[in-house]
Each structure stands twice: as C-alpha cells, then as structure tokens.
mmCIF file of C-alpha atoms and ligand atoms in Angstrom:
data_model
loop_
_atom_site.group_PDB
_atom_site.id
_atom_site.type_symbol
_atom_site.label_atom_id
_atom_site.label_comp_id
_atom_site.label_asym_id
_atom_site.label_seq_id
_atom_site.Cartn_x
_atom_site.Cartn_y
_atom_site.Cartn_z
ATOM 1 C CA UNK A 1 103.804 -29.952 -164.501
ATOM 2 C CA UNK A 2 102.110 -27.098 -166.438
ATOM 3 C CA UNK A 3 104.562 -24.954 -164.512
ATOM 4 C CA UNK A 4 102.026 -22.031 -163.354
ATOM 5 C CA UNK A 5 100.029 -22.193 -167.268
ATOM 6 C CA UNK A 6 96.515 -23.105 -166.893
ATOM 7 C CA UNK A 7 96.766 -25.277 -169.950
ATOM 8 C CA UNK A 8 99.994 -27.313 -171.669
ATOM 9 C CA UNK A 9 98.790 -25.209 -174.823
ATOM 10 C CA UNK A 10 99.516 -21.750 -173.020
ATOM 11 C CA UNK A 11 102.819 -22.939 -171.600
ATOM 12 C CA UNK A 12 104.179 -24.623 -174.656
ATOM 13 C CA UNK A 13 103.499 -21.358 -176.708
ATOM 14 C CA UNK A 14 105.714 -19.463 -173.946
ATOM 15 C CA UNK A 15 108.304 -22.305 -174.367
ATOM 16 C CA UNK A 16 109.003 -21.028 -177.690
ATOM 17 C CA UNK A 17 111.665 -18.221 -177.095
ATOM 18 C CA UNK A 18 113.455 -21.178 -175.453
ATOM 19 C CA UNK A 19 112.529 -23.923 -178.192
ATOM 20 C CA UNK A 20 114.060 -21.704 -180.937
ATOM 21 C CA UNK A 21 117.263 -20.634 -179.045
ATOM 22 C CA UNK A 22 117.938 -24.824 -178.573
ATOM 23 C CA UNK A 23 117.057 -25.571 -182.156
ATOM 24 C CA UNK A 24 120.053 -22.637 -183.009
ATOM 25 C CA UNK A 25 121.921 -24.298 -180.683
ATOM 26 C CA UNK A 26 125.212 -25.163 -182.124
ATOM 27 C CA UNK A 27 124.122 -24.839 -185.580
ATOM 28 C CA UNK A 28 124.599 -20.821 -185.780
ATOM 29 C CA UNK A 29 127.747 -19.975 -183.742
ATOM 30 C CA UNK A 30 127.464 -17.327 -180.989
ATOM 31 C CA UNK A 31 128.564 -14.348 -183.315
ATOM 32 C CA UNK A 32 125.823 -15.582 -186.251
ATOM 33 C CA UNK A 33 128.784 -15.299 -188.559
ATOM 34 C CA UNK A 34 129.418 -19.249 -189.526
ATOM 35 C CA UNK A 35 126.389 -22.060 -189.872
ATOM 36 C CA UNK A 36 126.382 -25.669 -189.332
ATOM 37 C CA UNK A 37 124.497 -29.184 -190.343
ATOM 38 C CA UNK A 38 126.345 -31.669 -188.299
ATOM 39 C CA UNK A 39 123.882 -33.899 -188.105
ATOM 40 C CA UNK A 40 123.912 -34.672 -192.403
ATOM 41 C CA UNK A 41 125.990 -37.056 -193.107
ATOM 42 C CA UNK A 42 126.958 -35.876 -196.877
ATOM 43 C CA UNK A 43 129.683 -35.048 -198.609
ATOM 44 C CA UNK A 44 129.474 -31.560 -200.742
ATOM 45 C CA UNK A 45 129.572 -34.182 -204.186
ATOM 46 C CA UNK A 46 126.777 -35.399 -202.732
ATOM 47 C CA UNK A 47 124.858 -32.436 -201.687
ATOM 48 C CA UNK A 48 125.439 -31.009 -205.603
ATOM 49 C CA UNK A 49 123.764 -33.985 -206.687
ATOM 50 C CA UNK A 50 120.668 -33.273 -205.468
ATOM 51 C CA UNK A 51 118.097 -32.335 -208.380
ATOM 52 C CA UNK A 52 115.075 -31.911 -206.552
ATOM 53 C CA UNK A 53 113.527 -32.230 -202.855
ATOM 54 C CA UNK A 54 110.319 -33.431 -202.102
ATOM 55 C CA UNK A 55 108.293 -32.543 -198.718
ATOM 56 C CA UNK A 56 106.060 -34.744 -196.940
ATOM 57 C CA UNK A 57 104.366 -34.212 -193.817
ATOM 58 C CA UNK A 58 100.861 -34.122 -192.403
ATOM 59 C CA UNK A 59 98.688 -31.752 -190.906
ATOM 60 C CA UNK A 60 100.806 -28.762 -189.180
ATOM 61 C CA UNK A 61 103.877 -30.431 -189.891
ATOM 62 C CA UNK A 62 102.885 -30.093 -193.531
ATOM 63 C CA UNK A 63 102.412 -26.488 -193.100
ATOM 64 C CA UNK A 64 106.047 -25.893 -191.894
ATOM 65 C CA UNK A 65 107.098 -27.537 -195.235
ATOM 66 C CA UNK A 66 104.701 -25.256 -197.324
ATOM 67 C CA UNK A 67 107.120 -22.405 -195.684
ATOM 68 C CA UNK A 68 109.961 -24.597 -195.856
ATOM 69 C CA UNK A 69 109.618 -24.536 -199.780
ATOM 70 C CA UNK A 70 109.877 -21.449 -200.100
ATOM 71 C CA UNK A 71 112.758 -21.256 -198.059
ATOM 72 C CA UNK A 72 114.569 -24.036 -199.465
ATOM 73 C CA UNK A 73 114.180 -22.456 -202.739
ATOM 74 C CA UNK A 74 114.863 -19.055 -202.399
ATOM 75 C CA UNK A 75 118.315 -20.234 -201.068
ATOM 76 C CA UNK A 76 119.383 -23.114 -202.500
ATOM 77 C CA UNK A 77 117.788 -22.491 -205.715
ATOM 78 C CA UNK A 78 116.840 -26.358 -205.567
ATOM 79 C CA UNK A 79 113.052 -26.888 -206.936
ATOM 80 C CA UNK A 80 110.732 -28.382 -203.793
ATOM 81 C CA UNK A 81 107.191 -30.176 -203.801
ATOM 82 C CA UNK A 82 105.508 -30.503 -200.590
ATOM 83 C CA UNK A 83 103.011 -32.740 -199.770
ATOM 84 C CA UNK A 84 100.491 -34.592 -197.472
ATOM 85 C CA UNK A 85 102.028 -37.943 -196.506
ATOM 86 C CA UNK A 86 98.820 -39.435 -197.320
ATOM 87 C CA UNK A 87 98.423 -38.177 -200.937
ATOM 88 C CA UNK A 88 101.564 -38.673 -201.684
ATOM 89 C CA UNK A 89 102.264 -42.586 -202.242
ATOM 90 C CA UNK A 90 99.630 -42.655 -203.887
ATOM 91 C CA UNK A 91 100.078 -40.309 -206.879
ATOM 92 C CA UNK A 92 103.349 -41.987 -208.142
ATOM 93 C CA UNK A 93 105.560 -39.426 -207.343
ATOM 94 C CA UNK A 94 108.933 -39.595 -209.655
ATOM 95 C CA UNK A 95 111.292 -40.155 -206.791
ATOM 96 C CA UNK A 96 114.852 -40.782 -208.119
ATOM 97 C CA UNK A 97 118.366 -41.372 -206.738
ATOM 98 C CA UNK A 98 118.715 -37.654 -207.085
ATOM 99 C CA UNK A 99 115.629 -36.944 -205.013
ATOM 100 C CA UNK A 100 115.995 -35.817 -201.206
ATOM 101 C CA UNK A 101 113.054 -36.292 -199.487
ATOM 102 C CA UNK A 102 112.552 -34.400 -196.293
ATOM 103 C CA UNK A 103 109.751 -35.642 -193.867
ATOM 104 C CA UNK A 104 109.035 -33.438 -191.179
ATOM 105 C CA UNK A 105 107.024 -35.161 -188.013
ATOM 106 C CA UNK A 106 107.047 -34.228 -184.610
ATOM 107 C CA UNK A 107 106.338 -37.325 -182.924
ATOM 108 C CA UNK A 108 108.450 -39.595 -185.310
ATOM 109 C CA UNK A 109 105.515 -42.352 -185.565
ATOM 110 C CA UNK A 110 102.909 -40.412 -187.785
ATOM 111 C CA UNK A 111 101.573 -43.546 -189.889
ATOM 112 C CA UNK A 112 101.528 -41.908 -193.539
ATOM 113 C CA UNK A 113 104.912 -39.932 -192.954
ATOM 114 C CA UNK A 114 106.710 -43.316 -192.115
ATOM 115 C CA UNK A 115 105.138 -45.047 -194.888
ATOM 116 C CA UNK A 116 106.074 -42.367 -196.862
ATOM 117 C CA UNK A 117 109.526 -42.059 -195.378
ATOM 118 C CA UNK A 118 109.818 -45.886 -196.589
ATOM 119 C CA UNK A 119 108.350 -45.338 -199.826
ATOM 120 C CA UNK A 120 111.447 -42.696 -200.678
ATOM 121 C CA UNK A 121 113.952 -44.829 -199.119
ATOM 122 C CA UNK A 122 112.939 -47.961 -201.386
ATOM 123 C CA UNK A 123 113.191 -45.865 -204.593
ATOM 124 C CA UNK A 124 116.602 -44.800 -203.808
ATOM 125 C CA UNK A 125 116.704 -41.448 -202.212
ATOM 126 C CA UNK A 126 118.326 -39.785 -199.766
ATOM 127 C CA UNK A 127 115.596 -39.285 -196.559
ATOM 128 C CA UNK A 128 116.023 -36.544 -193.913
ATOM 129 C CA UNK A 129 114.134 -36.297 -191.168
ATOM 130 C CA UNK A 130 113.054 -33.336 -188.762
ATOM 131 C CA UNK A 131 111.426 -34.488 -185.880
ATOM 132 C CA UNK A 132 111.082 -33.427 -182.203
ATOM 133 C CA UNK A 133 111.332 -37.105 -181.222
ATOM 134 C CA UNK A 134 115.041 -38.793 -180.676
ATOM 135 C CA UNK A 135 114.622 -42.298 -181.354
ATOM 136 C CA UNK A 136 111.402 -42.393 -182.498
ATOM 137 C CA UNK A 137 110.471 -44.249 -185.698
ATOM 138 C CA UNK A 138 110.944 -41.790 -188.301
ATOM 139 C CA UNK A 139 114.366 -40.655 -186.614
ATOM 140 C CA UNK A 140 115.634 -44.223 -186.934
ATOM 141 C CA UNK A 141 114.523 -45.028 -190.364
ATOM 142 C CA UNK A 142 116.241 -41.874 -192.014
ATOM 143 C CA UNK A 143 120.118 -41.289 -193.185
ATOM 144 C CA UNK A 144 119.997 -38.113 -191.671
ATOM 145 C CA UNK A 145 118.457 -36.592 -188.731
ATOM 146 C CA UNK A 146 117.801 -32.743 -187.846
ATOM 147 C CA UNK A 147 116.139 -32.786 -184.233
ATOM 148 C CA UNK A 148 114.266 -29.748 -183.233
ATOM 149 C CA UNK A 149 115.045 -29.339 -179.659
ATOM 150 C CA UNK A 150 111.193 -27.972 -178.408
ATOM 151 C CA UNK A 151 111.173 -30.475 -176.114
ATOM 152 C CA UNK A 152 107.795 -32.676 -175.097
ATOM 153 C CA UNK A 153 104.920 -31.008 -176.360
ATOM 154 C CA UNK A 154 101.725 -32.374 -174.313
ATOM 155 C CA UNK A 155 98.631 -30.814 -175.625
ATOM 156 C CA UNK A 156 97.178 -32.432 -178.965
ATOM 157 C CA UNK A 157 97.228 -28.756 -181.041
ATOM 158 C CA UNK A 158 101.050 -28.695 -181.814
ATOM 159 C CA UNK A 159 102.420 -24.976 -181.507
ATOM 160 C CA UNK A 160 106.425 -24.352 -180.257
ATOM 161 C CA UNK A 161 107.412 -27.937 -182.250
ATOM 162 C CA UNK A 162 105.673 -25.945 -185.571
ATOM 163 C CA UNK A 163 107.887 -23.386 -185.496
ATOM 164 C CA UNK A 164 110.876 -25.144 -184.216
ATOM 165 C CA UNK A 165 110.240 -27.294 -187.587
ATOM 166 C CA UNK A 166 110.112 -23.212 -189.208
ATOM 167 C CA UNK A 167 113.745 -22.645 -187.227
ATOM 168 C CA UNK A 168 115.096 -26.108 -188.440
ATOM 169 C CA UNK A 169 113.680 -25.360 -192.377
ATOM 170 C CA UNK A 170 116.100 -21.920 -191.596
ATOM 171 C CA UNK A 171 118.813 -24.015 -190.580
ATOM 172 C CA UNK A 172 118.151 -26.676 -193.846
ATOM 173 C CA UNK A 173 118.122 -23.708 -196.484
ATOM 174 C CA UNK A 174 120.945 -21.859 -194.966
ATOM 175 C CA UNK A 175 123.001 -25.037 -194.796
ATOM 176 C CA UNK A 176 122.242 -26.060 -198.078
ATOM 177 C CA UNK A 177 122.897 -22.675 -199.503
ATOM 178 C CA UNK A 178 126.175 -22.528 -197.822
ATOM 179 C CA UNK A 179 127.495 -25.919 -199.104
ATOM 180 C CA UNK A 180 126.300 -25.051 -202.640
ATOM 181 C CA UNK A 181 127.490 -21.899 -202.677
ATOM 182 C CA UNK A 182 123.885 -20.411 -203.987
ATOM 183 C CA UNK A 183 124.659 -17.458 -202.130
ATOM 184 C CA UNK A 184 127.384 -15.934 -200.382
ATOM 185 C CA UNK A 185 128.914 -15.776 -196.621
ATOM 186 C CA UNK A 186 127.880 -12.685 -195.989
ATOM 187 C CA UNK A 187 124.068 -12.825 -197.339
ATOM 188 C CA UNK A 188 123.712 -16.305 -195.279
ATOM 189 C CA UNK A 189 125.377 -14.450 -191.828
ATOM 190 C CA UNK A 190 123.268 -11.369 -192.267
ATOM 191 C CA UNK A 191 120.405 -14.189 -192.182
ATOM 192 C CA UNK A 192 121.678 -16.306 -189.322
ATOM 193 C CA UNK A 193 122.312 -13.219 -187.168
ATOM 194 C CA UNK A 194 118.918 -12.387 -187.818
ATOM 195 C CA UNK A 195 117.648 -15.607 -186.451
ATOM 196 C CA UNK A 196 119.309 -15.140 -183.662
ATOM 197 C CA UNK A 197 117.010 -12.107 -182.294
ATOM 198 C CA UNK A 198 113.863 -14.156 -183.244
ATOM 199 C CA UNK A 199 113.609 -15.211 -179.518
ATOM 200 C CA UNK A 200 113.724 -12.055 -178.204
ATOM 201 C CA UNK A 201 110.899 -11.034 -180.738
ATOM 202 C CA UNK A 202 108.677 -13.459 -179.766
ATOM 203 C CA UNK A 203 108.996 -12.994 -176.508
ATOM 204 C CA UNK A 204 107.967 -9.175 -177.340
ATOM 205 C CA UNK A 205 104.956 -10.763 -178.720
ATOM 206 C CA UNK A 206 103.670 -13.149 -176.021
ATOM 207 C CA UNK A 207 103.606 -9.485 -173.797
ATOM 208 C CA UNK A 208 100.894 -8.535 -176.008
ATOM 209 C CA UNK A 209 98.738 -11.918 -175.119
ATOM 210 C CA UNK A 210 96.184 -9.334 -173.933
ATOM 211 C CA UNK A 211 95.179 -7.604 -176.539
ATOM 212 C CA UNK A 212 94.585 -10.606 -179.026
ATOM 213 C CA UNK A 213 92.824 -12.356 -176.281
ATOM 214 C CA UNK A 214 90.480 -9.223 -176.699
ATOM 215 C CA UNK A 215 90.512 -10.185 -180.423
ATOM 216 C CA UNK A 216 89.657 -13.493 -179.595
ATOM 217 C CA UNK A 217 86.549 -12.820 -177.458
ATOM 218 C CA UNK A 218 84.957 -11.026 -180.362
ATOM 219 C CA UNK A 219 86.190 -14.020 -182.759
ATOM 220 C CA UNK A 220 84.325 -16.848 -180.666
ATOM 221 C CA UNK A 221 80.891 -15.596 -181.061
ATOM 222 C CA UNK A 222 81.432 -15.662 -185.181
ATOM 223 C CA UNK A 223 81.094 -19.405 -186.499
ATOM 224 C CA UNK A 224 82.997 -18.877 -190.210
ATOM 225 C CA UNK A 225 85.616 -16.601 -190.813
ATOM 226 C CA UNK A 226 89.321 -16.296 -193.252
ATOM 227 C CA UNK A 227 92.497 -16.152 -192.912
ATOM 228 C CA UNK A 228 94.186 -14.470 -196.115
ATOM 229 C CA UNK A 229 97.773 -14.258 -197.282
ATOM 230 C CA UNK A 230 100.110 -14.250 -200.106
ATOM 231 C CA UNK A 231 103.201 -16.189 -200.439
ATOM 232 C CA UNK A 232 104.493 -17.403 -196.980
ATOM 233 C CA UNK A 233 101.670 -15.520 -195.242
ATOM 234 C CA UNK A 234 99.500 -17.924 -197.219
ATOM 235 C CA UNK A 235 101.531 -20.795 -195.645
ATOM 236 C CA UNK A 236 100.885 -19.751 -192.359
ATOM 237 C CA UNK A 237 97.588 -18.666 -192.885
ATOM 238 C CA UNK A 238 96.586 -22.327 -193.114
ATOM 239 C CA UNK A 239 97.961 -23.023 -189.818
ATOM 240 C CA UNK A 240 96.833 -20.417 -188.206
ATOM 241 C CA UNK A 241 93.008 -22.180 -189.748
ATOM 242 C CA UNK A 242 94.340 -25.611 -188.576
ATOM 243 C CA UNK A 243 94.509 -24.529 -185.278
ATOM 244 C CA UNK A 244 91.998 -22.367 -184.936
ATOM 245 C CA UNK A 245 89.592 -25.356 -186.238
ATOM 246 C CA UNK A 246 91.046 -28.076 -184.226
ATOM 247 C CA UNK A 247 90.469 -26.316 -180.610
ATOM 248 C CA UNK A 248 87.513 -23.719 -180.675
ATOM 249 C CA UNK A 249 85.861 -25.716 -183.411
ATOM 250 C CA UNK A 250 85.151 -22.641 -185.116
ATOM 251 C CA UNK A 251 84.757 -23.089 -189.274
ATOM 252 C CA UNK A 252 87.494 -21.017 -190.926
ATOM 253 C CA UNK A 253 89.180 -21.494 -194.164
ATOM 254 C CA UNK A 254 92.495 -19.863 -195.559
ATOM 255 C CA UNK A 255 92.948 -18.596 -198.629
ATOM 256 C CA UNK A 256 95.452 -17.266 -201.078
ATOM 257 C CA UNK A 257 94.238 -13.568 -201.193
ATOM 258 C CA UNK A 258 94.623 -13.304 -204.960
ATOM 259 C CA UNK A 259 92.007 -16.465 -205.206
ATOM 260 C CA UNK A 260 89.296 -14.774 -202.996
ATOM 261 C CA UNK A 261 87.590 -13.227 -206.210
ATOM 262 C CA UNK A 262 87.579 -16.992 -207.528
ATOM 263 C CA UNK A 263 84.625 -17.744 -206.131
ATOM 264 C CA UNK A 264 84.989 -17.699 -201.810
ATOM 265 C CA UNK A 265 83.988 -13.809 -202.353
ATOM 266 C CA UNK A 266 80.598 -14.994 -202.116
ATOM 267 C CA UNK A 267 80.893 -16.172 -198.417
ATOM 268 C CA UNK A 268 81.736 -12.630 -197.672
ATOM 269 C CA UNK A 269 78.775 -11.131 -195.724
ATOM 270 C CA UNK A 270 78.136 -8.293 -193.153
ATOM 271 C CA UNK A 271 80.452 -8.690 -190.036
ATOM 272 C CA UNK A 272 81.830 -12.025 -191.210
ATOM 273 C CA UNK A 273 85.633 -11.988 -189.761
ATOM 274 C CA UNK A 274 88.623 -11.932 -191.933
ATOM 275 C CA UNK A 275 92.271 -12.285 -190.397
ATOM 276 C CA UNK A 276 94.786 -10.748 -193.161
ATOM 277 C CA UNK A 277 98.424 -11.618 -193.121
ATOM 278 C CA UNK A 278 100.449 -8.496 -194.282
ATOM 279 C CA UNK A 279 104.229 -8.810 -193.640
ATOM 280 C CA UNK A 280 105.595 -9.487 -197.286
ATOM 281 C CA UNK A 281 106.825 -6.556 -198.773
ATOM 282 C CA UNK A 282 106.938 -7.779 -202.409
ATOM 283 C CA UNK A 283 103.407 -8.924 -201.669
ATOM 284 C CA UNK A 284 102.084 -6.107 -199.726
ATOM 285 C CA UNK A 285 99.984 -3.381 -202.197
ATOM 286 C CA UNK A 286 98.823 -6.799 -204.009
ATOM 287 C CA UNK A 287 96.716 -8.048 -200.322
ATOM 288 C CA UNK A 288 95.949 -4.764 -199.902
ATOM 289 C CA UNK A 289 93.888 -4.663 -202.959
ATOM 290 C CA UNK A 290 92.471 -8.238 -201.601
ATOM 291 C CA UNK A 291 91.252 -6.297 -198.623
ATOM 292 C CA UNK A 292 89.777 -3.995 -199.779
ATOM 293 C CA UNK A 293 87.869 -6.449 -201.660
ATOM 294 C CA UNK A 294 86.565 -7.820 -198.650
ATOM 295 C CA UNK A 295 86.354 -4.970 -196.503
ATOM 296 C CA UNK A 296 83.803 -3.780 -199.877
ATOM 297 C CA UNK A 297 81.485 -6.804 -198.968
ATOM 298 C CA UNK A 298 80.997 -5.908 -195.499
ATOM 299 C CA UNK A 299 83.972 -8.068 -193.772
ATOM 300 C CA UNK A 300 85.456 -7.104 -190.832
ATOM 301 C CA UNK A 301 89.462 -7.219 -191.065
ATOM 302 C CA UNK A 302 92.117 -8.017 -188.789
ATOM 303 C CA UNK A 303 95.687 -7.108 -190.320
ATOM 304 C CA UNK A 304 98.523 -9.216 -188.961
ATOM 305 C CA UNK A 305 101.825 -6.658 -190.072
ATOM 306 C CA UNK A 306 104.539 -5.921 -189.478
ATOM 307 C CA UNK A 307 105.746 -2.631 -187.271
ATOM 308 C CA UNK A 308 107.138 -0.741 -190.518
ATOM 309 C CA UNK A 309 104.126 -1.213 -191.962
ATOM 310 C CA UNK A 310 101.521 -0.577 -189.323
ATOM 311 C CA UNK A 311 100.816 3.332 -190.478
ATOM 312 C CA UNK A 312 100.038 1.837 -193.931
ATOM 313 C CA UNK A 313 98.140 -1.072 -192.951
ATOM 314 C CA UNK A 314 96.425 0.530 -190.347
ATOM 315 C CA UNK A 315 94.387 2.777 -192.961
ATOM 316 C CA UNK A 316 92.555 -0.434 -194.826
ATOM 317 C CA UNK A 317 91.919 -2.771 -191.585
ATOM 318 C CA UNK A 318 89.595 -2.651 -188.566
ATOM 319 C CA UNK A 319 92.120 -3.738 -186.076
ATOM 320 C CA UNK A 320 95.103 -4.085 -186.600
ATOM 321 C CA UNK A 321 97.835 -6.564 -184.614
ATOM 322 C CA UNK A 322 101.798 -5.658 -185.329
ATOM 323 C CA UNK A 323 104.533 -7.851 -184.891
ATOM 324 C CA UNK A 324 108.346 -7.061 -184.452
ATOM 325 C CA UNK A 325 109.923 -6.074 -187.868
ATOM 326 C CA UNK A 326 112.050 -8.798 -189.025
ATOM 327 C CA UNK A 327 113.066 -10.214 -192.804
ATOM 328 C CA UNK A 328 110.480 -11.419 -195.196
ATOM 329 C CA UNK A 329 111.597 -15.065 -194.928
ATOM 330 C CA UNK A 330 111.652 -15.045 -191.494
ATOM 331 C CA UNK A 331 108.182 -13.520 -190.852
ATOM 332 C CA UNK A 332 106.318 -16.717 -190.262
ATOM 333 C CA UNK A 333 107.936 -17.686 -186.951
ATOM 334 C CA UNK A 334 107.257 -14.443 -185.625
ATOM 335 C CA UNK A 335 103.399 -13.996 -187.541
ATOM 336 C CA UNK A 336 102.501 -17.407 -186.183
ATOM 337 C CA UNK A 337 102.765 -16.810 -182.968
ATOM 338 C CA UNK A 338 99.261 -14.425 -182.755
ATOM 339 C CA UNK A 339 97.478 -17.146 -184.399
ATOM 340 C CA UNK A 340 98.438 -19.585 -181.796
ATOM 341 C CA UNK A 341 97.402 -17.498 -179.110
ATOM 342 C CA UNK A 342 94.228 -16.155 -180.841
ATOM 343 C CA UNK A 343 92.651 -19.797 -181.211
ATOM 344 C CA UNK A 344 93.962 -21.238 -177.798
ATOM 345 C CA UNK A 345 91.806 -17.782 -176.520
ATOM 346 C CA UNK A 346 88.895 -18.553 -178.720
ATOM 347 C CA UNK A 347 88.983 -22.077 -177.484
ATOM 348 C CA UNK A 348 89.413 -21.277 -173.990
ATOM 349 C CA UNK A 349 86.251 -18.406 -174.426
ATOM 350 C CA UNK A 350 84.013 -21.361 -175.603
ATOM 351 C CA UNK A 351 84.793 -23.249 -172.905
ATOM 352 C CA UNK A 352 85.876 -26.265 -174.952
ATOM 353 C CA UNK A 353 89.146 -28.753 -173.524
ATOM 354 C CA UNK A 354 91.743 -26.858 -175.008
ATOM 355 C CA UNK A 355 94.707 -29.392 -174.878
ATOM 356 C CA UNK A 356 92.405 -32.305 -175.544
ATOM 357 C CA UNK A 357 90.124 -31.432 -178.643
ATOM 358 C CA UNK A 358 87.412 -33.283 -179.429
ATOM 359 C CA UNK A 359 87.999 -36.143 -182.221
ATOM 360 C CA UNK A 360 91.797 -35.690 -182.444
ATOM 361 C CA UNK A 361 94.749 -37.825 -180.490
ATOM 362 C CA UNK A 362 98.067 -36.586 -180.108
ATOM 363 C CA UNK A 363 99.918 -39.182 -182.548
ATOM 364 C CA UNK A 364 98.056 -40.385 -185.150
ATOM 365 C CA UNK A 365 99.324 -44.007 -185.885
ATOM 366 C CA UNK A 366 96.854 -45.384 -188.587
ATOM 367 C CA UNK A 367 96.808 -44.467 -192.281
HETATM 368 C C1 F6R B 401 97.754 -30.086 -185.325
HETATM 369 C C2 F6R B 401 98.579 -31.277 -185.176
HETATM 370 C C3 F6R B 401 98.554 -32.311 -186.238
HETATM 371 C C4 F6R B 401 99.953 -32.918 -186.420
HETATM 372 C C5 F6R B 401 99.920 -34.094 -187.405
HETATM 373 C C6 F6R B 401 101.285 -34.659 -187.663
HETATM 374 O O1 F6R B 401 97.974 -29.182 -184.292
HETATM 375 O O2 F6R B 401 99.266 -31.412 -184.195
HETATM 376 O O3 F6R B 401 98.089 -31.782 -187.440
HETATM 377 O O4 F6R B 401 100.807 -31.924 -186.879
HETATM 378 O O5 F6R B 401 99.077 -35.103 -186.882
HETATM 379 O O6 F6R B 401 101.892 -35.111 -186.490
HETATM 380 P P1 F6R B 401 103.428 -35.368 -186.414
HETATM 381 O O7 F6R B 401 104.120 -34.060 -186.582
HETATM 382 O O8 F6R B 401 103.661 -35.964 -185.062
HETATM 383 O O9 F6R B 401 103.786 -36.302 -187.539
#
C-alpha cells in the first residue's frame, strides 16, 4: 500500500502533483480563464457582507491559514486573523454576524477546531470549512464545505493535505475576489492559469530529492538550527520547523528575519545551520541584509530561491536550493515542498520512525 515508497511520508509528498491538480479540479476551468466556488452556498449580497474573516486551525493546518491571510487579503481586500483553535475561544474573540470564520482541518475531528467551529456558529457567523475529510465532523457542522481532494494521508507529519489546504486558500481568495469584484477578470485568470502549472513545478522539484537529501545528511548531525523568512516565506518557514521538529526531533525555531536582531541573534554560533527563505521579491534585499547578519556570526546558510534569483542569492549563501520561478503569492506551495523532503531525510538519517513520530497521533481528539 505504500506503492513502491519506503515510507507513507515519501509517497504522500510525491502524491502532491496529483493532490493539487484534484483540488483545481473543476474549480479553474481547463483554459484557467473562468474560476469557481460551487461548493459556497452564498449569494453575492451575502458575500459583500462579510466585514472580516477569522482563521482557526491547529498545528500545520494553522500554518496554511498564516499563508491563507495573506492571500485572502491581498485579493479580497477583506481584513483576516488567524489563529490556534486552542487560543482562540478563549480570548473572546469579537465574532459577529458579519464574521466568516474559516477552519481549516484535515481530518475533520481535530478537538479545538470543532469546538471552535461551534463557538463561531453559536455567535452567528457564517463557518467554512476546508478539510480533506468528507463527512467528517467538521465537514458536517459547517454551512459550507471546500474539500481538498489529497486523498488519505497515512503518516502522522501531514505534507500533500498542507498544501492542498495552500491550493484551496488560492481557490478561497480568487473566488472571493471574483464575486467582489476586488480585482479584475483578467488579473484573477493570469493567477488561475498560473496555478495550473504548479503541478508540473513540483514535480520538477521532487527530481531534485537528491541533492537536499545531501542537505539533509549534513543537517542531522546539528541539534538547533533556523528557518528565516519574511512575509509568506515566514509562514512557511514555521512549517517547514513543524515538521522538521515533529520527525527528526531536531530543535529548530523560525523566525521573521527582520526579528533575528531582537534578541535570537545570540543563538547564532559557529556552524549553527540557518535555512533562509528568499522568493519574495518585495522582500528580497530586506532578508538579504538578515543574512548577512547571520552569515557575520558564523552561521552557515541555506537559501531556498527562486530560479530568477539564484545568481543573486547565490553570492550571500553557502548552498543554495532553487525552486521553479513562479508568482510571489504562489511561492509557498512550490518553497514547501524542500522542507518536506529535507526533514523526512533528516528523520530517515537518524534512524527515527518517520511516519510514526514519537509522542504525536495522527488525529488529535482531546482539547
Ligand atoms: C503536523 C500535523 C499536525 C496537524 C494538526 C491538525 O504535521 O499533522 O500539526 O496539522 O494536529 O490536524 P487536522 O488538520 O487534522 O485538524
């Protein structure tokens, strides 16, 4: 059943050209010209009475909605909070009639993000769900329901339904944008038809599982190390920590790279490694800057960038890893796929039980 992959981590990763083409599925038409929402249930009155859209997620479900944000905002235009299902009850948040609350869960039964989900609904808002699960809990509990197709994902560190919930966010802010007219035909196409080659990308990226395996190796023997980013490289940044955490037990932390000087600086010593996401343009000469910082103290960088940018990049980094040029907004479900396949290496160079980590089950059904 793991189809030829020694572990359901490895062949899950390779299931994501496929998980991304089935979450498009029917939502971008063949030509990338016209997007669609069929599953949301409300009327364009409805959808322009939305004020504000909270988040809520756990773990690396919460990290697609830290990207998810940002996408929602730069094309709908609608301000977004994201948070951990478990803070969030508990801070009061002002949900109101005018609130959509988006919980984002790939099994459907996380404890918190039902509770959550239920918190929302009893206030008086409007709940979508993206989940990976038909039927499951969450999907029956919400008004709406936008199922990423990854299919059944088996090992405990949760890789092709992340970005499928990165593809669905796509699909959310595109929709959205369309039915409030935030931005026009053409600008949401020229997006859509970009999606559409993401597969094709990625699968350009799992040929180079080589080479960060290499990177890997040389990872594994460290015991602390950073990931750095601005903006949505920050998002993803923390998932690429999550997971590198969760399976090799290695300590890492991410980090905004502006906040490094803040205080983590002083972790910086001789050798200790530092993985920098690169691949936002407007961002770019700013992390830069950040690693040089770093690289001052003695750290030893990896730059994550894209192709365009590799000569530039190249010249401030140690080693350097280059993924398929794409647009800013769509980076992370192309940057995140490295990540994935640098900690399932490091794991697997430790000798630890890759799809079963130690301490963690699959769905986590208690508060
Ligand atoms: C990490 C991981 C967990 C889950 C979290 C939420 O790889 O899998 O952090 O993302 O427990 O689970 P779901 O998405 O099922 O609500």
């Amino acid at each position: 059943e793991k189809a030829g992959f020694d572990h359901f981590m490895l062949k899950e990763i390779y299931e994501q050209p496929k998980a991304y083409r089935e979450t498009m599925l029917g939502r971008i038409s063949e030509d990338g010209k016209s997007v669609q929402l069929k599953e949301i249930g409300m009327t364009v009155e409805q959808l322009k009475a939305i004020r504000k859209i909270h988040i809520v997620a756990c773990g690396t479900a919460y990290h697609a909605g830290l990207v998810g944000k940002t996408v929602i905002e730069q094309l709908a235009r609608i301000p977004v909070e994201t948070d951990v299902a478990s803070e969030y009850r508990y801070r009061n948040p002002i949900i109101t009639e005018d609130t959509l609350v988006i919980v984002v869960s790939q099994s459907g039964e996380t404890a918190d993000t039902l509770a959550a989900l239920r918190e929302a609904k009893r206030c008086g808002a409007r709940v979508w769900a993206i989940t990976n699960v038909v039927g499951s809990s969450v999907a029956r509990e919400a008004d709406d329901v936008v199922t990423t197709w990854a299919g059944p994902e088996i090992a405990v560190a949760s890789t092709k339904a992340y970005s499928s919930q990165l593809i669905a966010f796509y699909m959310v802010g595109l929709y959205l944008a369309q039915s409030l007219e935030t931005r026009d035909q053409a600008f949401i196409s020229s997006i859509a038809q970009e999606m559409l080659t993401l597969p094709e990308k990625v699968e350009t990226l799992l040929e180079q599982a080589q080479t960060v395996k290499q990177i890997a190796e040389s990872i594994a023997k460290h015991s602390n190390l950073f990931f750095i980013g601005r903006g949505l490289d920050f998002a993803v940044a923390q998932e690429g920590s999550l997971k590198l955490k969760e399976i090799s037990y290695i300590h890492s932390e991410a980090y905004a790279a502006g906040e490094l000087k803040h205080g983590t600086l002083a972790l910086i010593e001789e050798g200790t490694p530092v993985i920098a996401l690169v691949t936002q343009e407007e961002l770019y000469e700013k992390t830069l800057s950040n690693i040089k910082e770093v690289k001052a103290r003695g750290a030893h960088v990896l730059g994550v960038t894209n192709n365009s940018n590799e000569g530039e990049v190249a010249k401030s980094v140690d080693e350097l890893f280059a993924i398929p040029n794409t647009l800013p907004l769509l980076t992370p479900a192309l940057s995140v796929i490295p990540l994935q396949l640098l900690s399932y290496y490091a794991s697997l160079a430790l000798g630890h039980d890759v799809d079963k980590p130690r301490n963690l089950a699959k769905s986590v059904t208690v508060e």
